mmCIF file of C-alpha atoms in Angstrom:
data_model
loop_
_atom_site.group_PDB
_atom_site.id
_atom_site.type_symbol
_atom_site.label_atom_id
_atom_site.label_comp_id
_atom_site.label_asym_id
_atom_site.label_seq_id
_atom_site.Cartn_x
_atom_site.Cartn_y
_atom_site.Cartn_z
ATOM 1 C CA UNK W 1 68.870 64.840 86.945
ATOM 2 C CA UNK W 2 67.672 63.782 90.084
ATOM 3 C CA UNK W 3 63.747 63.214 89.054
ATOM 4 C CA UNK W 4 62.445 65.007 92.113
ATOM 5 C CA UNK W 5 62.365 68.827 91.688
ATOM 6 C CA UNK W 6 61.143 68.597 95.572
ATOM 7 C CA UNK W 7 64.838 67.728 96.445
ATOM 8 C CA UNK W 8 66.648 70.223 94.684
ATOM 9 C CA UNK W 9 68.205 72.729 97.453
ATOM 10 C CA UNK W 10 69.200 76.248 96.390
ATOM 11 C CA UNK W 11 69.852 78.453 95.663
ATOM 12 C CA UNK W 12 72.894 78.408 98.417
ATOM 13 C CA UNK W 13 74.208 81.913 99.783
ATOM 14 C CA UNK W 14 77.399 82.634 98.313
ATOM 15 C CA UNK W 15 78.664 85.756 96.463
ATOM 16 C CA UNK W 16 79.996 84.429 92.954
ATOM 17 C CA UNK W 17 77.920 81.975 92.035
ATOM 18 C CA UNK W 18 74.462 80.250 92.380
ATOM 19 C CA UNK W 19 74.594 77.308 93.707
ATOM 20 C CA UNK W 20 72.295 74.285 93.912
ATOM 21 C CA UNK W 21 72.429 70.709 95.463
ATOM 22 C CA UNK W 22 71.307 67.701 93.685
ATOM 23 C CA UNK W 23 71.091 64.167 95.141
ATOM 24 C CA UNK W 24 71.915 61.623 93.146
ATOM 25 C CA UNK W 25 72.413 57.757 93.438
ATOM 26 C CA UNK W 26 75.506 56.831 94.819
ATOM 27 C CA UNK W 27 78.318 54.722 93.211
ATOM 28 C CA UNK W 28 79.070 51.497 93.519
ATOM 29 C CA UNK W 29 80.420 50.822 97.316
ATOM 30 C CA UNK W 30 78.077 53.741 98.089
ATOM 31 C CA UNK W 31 74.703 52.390 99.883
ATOM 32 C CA UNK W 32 73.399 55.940 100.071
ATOM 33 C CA UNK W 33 72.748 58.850 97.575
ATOM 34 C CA UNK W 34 75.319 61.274 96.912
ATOM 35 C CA UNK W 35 74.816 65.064 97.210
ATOM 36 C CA UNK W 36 76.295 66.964 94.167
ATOM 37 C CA UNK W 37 76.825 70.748 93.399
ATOM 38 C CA UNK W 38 75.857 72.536 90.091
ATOM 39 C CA UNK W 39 76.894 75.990 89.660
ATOM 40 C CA UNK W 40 76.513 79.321 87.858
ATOM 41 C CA UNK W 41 78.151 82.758 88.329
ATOM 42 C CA UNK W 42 75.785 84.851 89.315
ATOM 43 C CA UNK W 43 74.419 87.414 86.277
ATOM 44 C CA UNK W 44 76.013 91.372 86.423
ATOM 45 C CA UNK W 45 78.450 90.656 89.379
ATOM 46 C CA UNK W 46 81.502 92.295 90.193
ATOM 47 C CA UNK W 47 84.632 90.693 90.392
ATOM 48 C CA UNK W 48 87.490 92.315 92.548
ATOM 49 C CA UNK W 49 90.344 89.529 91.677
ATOM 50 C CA UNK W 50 92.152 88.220 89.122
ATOM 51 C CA UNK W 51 90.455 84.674 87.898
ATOM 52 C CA UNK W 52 93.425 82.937 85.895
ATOM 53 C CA UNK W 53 92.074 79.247 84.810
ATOM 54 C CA UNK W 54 89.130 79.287 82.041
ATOM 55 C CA UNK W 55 87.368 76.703 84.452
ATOM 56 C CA UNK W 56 87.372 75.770 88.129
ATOM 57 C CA UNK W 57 86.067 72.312 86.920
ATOM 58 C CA UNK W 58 89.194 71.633 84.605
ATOM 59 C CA UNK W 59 91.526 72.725 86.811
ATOM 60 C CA UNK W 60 90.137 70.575 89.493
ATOM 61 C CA UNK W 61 90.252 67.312 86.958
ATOM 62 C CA UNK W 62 94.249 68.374 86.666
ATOM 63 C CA UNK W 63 94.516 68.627 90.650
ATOM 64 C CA UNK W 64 93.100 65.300 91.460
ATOM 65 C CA UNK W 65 95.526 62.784 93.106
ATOM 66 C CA UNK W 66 97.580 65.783 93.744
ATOM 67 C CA UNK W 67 95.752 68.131 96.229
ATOM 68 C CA UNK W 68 94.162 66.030 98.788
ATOM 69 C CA UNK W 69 90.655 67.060 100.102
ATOM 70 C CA UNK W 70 89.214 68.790 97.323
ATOM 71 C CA UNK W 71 86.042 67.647 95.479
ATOM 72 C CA UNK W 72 85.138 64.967 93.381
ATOM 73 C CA UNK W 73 83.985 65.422 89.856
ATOM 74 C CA UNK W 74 81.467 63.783 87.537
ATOM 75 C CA UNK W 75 79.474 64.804 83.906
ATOM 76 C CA UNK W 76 76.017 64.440 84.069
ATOM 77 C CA UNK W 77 75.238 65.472 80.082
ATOM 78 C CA UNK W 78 76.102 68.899 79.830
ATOM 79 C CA UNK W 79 76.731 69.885 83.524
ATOM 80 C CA UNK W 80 79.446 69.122 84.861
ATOM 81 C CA UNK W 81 79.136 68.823 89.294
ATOM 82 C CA UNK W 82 81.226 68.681 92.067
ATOM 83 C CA UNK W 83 80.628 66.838 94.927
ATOM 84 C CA UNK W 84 78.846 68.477 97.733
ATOM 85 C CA UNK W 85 80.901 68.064 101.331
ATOM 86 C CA UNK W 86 78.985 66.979 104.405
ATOM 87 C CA UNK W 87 79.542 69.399 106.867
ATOM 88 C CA UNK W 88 80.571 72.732 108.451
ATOM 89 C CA UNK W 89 82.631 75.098 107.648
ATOM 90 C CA UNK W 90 85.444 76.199 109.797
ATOM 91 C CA UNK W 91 84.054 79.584 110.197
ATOM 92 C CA UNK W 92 80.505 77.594 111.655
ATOM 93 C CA UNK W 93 82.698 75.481 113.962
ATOM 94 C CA UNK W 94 85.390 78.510 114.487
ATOM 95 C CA UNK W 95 85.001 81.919 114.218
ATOM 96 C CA UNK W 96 87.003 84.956 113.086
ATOM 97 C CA UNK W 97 89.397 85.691 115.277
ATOM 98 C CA UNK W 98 89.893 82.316 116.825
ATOM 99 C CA UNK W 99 91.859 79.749 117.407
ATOM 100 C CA UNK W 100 91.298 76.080 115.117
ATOM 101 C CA UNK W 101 92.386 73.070 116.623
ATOM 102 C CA UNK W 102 96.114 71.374 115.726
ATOM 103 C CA UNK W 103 94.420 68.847 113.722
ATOM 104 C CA UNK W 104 92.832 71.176 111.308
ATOM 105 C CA UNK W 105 96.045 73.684 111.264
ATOM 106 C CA UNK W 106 98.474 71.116 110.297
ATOM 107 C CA UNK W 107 95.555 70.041 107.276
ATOM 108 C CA UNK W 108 96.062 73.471 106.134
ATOM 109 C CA UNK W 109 99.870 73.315 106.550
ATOM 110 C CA UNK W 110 99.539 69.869 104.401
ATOM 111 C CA UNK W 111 97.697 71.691 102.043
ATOM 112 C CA UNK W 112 100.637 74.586 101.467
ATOM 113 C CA UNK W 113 103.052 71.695 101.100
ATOM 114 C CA UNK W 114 100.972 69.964 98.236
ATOM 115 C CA UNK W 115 100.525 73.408 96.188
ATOM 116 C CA UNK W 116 104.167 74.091 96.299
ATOM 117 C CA UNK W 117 104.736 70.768 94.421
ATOM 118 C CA UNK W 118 102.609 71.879 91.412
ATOM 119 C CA UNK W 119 104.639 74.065 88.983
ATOM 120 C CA UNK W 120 103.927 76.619 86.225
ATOM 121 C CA UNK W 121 104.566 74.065 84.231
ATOM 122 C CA UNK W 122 103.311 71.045 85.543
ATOM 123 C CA UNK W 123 99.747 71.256 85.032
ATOM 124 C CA UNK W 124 97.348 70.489 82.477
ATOM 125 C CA UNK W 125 94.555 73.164 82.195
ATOM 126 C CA UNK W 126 94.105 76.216 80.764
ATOM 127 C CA UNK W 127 95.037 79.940 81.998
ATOM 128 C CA UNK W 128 93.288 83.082 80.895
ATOM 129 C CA UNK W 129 95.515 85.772 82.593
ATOM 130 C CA UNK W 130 96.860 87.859 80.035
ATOM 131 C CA UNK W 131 100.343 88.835 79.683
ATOM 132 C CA UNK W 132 100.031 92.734 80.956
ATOM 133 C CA UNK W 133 99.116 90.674 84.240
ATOM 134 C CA UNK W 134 101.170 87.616 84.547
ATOM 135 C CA UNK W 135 104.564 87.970 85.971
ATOM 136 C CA UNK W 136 107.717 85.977 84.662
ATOM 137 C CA UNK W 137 108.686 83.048 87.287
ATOM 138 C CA UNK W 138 109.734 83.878 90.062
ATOM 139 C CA UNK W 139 109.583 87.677 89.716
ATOM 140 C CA UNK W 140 107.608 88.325 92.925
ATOM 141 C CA UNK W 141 108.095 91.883 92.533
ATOM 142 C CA UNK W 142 106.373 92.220 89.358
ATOM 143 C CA UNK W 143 103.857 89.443 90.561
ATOM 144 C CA UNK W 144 102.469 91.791 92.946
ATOM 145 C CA UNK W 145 102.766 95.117 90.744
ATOM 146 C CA UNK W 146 100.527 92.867 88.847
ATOM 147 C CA UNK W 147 97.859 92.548 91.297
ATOM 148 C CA UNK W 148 98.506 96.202 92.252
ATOM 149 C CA UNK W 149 97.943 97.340 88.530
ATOM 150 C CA UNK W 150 94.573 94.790 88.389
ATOM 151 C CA UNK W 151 92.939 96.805 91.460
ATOM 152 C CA UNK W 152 93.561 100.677 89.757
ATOM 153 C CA UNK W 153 92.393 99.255 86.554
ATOM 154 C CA UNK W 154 89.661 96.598 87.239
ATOM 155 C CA UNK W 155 88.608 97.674 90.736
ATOM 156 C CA UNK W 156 89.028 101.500 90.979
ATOM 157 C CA UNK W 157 89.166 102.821 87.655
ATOM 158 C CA UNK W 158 86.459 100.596 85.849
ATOM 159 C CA UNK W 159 83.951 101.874 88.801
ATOM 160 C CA UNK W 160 84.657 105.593 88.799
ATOM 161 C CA UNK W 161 81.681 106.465 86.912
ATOM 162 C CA UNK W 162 80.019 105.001 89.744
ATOM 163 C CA UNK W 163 82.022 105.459 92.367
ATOM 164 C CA UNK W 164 83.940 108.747 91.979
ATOM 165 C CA UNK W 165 82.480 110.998 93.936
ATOM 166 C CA UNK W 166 82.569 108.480 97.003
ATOM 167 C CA UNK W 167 85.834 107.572 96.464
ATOM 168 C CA UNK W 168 87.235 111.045 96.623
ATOM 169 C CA UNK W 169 85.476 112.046 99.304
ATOM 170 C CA UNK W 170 87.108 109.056 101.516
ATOM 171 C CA UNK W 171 90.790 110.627 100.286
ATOM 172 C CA UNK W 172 91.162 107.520 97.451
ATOM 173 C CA UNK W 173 92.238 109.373 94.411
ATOM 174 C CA UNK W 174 94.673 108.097 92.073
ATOM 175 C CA UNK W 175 97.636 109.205 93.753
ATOM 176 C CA UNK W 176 96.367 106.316 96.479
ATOM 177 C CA UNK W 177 98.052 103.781 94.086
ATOM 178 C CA UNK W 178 101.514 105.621 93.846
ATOM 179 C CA UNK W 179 102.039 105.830 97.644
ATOM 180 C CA UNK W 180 100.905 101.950 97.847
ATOM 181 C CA UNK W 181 103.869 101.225 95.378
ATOM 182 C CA UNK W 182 106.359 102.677 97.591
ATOM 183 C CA UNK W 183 105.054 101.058 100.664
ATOM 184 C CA UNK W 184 105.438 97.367 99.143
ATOM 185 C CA UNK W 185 108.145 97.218 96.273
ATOM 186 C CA UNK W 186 111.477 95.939 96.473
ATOM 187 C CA UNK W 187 110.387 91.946 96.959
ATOM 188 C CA UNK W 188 112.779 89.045 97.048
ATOM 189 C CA UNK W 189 112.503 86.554 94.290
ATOM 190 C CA UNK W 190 110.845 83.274 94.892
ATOM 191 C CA UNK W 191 110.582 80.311 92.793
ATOM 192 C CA UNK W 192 106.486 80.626 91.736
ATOM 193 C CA UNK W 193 103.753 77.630 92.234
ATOM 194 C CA UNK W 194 100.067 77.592 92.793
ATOM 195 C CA UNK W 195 97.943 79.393 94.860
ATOM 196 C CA UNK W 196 94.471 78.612 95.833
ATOM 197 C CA UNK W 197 94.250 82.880 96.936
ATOM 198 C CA UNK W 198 91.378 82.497 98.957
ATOM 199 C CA UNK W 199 91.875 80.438 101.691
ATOM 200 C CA UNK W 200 89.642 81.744 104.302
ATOM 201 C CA UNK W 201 87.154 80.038 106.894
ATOM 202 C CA UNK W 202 84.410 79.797 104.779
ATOM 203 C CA UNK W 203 86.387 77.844 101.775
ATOM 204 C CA UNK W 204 87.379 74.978 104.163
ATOM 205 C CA UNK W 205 84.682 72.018 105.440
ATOM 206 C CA UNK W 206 85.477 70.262 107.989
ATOM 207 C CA UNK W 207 83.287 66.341 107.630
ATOM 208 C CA UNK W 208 82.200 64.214 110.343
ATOM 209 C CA UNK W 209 85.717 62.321 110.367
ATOM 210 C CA UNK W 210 87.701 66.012 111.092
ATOM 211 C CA UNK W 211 88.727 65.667 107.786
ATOM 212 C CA UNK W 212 89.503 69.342 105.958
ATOM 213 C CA UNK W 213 88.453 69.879 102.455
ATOM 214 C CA UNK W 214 89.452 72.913 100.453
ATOM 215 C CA UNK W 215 86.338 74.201 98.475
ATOM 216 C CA UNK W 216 86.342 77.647 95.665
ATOM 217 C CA UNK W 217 89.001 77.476 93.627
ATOM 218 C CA UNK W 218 88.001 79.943 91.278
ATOM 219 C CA UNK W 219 90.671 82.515 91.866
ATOM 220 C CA UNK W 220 92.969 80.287 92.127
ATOM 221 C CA UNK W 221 96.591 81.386 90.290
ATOM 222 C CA UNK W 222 100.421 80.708 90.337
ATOM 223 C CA UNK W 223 102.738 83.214 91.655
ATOM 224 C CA UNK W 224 104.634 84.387 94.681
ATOM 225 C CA UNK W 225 103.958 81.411 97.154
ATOM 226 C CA UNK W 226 104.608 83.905 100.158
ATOM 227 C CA UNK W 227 101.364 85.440 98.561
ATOM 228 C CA UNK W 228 98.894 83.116 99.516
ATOM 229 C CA UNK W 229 100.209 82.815 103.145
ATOM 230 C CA UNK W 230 99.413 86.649 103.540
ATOM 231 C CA UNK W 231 95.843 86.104 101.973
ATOM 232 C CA UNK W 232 95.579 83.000 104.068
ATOM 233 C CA UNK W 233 96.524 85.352 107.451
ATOM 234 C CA UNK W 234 94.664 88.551 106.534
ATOM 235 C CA UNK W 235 91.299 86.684 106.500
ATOM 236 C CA UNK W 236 91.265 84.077 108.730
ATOM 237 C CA UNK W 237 92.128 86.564 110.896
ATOM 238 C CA UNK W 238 94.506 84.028 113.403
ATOM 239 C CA UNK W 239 95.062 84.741 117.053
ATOM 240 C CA UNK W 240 99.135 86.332 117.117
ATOM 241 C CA UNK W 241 100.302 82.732 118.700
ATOM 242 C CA UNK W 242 98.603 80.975 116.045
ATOM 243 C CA UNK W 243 99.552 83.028 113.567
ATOM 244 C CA UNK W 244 103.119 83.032 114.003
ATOM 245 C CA UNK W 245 102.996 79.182 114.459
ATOM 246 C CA UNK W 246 100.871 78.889 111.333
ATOM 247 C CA UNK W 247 104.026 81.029 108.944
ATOM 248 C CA UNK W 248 106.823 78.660 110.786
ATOM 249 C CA UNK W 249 104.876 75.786 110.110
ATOM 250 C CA UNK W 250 104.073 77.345 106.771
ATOM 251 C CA UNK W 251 107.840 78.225 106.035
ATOM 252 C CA UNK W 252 109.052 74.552 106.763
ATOM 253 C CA UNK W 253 105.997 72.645 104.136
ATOM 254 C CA UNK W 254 106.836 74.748 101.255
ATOM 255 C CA UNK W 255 110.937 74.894 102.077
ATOM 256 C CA UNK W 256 110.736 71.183 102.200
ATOM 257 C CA UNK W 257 109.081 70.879 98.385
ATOM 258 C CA UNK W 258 110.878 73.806 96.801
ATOM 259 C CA UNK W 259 113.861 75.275 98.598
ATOM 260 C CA UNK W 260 113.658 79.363 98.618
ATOM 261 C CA UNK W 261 110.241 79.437 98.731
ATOM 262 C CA UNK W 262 110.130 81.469 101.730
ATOM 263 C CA UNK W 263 113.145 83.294 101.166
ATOM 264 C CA UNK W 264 113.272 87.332 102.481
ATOM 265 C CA UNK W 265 109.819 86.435 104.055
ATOM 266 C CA UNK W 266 110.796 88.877 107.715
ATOM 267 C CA UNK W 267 110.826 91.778 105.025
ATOM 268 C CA UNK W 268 108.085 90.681 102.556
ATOM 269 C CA UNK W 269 105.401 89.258 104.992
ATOM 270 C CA UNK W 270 104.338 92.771 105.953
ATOM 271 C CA UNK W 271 104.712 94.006 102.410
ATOM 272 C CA UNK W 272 101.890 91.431 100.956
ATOM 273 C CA UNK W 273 99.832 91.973 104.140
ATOM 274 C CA UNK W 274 99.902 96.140 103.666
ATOM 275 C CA UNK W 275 99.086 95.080 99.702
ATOM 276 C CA UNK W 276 95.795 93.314 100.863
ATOM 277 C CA UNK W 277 94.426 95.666 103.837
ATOM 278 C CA UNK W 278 94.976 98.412 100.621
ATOM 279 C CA UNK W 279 93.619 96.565 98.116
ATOM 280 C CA UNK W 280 90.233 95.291 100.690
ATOM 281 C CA UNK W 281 89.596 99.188 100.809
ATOM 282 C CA UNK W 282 88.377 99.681 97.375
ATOM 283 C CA UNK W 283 86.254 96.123 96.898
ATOM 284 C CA UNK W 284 84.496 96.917 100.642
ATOM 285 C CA UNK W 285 84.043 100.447 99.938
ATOM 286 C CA UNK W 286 81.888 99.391 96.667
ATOM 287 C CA UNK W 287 80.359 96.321 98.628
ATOM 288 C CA UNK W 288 78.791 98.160 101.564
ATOM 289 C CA UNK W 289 77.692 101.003 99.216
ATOM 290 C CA UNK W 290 75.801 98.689 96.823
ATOM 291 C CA UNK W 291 74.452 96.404 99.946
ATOM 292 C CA UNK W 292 72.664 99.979 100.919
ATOM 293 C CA UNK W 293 69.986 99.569 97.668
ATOM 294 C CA UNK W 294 69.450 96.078 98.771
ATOM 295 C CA UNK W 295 67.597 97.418 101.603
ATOM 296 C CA UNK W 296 64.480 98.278 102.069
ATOM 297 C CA UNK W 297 64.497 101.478 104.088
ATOM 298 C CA UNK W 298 68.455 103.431 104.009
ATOM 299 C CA UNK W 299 67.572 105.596 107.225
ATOM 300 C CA UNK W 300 70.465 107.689 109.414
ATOM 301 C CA UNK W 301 71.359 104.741 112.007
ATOM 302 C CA UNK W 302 71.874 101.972 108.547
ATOM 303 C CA UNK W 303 74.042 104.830 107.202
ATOM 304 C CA UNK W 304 76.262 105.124 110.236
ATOM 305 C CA UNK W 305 76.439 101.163 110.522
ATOM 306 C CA UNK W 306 77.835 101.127 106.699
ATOM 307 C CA UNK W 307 80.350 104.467 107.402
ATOM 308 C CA UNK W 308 81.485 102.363 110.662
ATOM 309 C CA UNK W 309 82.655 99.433 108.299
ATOM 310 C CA UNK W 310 84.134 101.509 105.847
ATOM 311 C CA UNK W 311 86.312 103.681 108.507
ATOM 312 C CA UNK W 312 87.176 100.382 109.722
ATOM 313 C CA UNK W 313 88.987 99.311 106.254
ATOM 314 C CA UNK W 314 90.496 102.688 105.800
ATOM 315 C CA UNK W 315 92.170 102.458 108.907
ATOM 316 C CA UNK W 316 93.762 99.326 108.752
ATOM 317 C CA UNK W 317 95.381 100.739 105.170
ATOM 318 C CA UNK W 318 96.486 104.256 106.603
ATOM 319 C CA UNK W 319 99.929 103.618 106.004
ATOM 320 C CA UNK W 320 100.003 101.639 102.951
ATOM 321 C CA UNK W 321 97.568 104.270 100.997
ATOM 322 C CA UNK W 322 99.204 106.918 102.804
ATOM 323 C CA UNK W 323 95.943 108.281 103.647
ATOM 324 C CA UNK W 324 93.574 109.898 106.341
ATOM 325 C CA UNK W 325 90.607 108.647 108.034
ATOM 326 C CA UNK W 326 87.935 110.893 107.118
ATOM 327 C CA UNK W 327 85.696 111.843 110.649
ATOM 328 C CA UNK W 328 82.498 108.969 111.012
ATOM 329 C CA UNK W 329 79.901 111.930 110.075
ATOM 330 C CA UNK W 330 82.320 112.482 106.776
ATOM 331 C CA UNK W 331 81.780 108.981 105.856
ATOM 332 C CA UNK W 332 78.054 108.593 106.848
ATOM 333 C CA UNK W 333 77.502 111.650 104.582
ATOM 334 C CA UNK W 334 79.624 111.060 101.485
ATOM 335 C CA UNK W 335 77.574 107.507 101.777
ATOM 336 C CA UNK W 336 74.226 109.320 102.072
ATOM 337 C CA UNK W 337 74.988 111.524 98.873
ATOM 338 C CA UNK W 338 76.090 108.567 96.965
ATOM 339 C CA UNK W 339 73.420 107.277 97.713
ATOM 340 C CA UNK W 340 70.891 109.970 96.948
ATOM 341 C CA UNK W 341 72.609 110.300 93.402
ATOM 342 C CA UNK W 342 72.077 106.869 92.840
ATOM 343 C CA UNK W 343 68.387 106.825 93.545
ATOM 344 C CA UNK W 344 67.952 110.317 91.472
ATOM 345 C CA UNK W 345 69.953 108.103 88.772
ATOM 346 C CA UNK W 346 67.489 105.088 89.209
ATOM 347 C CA UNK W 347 64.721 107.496 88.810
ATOM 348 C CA UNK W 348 65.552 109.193 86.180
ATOM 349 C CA UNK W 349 66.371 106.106 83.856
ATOM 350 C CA UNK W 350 63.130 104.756 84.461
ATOM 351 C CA UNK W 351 61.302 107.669 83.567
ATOM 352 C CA UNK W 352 62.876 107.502 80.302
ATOM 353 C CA UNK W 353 62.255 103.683 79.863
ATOM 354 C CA UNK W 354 58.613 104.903 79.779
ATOM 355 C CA UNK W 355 56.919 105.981 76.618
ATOM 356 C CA UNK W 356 56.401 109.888 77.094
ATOM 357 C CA UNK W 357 58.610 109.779 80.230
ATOM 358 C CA UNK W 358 60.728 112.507 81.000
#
């Protein structure tokens, strides 16, 4: 497409896709070439969330004119791009944990207020959630049974056979999912609309004009609006004065478009947060095990790092799991026997991929 392989970038770092950059000429009114994105999933991976719209393309074409700051579209034959935005992200420019300047928060305020105006029914691409997990409107209760019942089924119980013996040794058996439902039941209904899901530092760009632009919509959904606020707090990880000005500022965009939006939100808030610091458990427990045969050598102090991060996750979900922190040798050695098993595994199955192995 762009008749120079020599100024193809990629593939980008990201964790669901491959990613590469292609510059191509600009259009008319544009004296410069144009940067676009083309992009795969990436072969084998594991998803830990529910992906609702057949294509983050479509739903995009449906969005424009109505969400500002997301990114242009074009065909180019068979491949279908999005524009590539100049610039950092506002985890480069701001870290976890930090404040973001006023002009960026209310962007992301903006933002809430322009999703709460697109409806169930109001949009023109396709959705691939199945019925056993898509809630009726506004049945926020059932909304987030639904997301509970997608992490035992798609998350926990689809990896067992990998998993098991790691999982029970951290105190996550299956009674983990009862005690979460009694923790975070009994929400108030609110009228449903989209949710991008993922808004976290690294999904927003921030150009050379301070302009914000909203980038990965691929888990994008619509459901409990009071939802995506939680998501929105548990990663980017606010300072508490930011954060509370961030769910007032919150409460009033979405009020504003659709009145009861934020309805019971003193009691539910904590509720949806307790649902993700459970439900981050089970997808970080199975990252930081797999990231182990990505390296090179697994010796005693890489072990220790890993167990470190995992006690970290379990202990921000004691209460919702109902569950113990195992002691940071427990961890470091239920890591090092998964580990060894899966190496033995490795082992054996290419022994018998050999002719005459054993």
């Amino acid at each position: 497409m762009s008749g120079d392989a020599g100024v193809v970038e990629g593939p980008l770092h990201g964790y669901h896709h491959e990613t590469y950059v292609v510059p191509l000429p600009g259009r008319p009114g544009e004296a410069e070439p144009v940067r676009w994105k083309c992009r795969e999933p990436r072969p084998g991976l594991l998803w830990f969330d529910r992906r609702c719209f057949a294509s983050e393309e479509e739903l995009l074409r449906a969005l424009q004119g109505r969400i500002e700051g997301i990114p242009d579209l074009i065909q180019a034959g068979s491949a279908g791009l999005q524009r590539f935005i100049e610039g950092e992200t506002l985890g480069a420019l701001y870290g976890s944990g930090g404040g973001i300047p006023s002009s960026l928060l209310g962007q992301i305020v903006s933002l809430f207020g322009q999703l709460a105006r697109v409806r169930p029914d109001s949009l023109a691409a396709e959705r691939t959630c199945t019925s056993v997990y898509r809630a009726a409107e506004g049945d926020s209760d059932g909304f987030l049974e639904r997301l509970i019942l997608f992490t035992e089924e798609e998350v926990y119980q689809r990896n067992m056979p990998d998993f098991k013996g790691l999982f029970y040794d951290l105190g996550l058996d299956e009674a983990s999912f009862g005690r979460l439902r009694e923790r975070v039941s009994g929400l108030t209904r609110r009228p449903f609309h989209l949710l991008h899901a993922d808004l976290h530092r690294e999904n927003f760009v921030v150009d050379g004009m301070g302009r914000l632009w909203t980038i990965d919509w691929e888990l994008a959904m619509f459901g409990d609006p009071l939802y995506d606020l939680a998501t929105h707090l548990y990663l980017m990880r606010y300072p508490r004065d930011q954060e509370d000005r961030m769910t007032g500022q919150w409460r009033k965009a979405v009020e504003s478009v659709v009145p009861g939006s934020s309805d019971g939100r003193e009691k539910d808030l904590p509720k949806l947060l307790a649902f993700k610091r459970a439900q981050s458990v089970f997808t970080d427990v199975i990252r930081t095990a797999l990231s182990l045969e990505e390296e090179r050598t697994v010796d005693a102090s890489l072990l220790a790092r890993a167990g470190d991060r995992i006690r970290q996750v379990l202990s921000a979900a004691t209460v919702p799991l109902g569950i113990k922190v195992p002691a940071a040798e427990s961890v470091t050695a239920a890591l090092g026997r998964w580990y060894e098993e899966r190496a033995e595994s490795a082992e054996v199955m290419a022994g018998a991929a050999v002719p005459g192995g054993a």
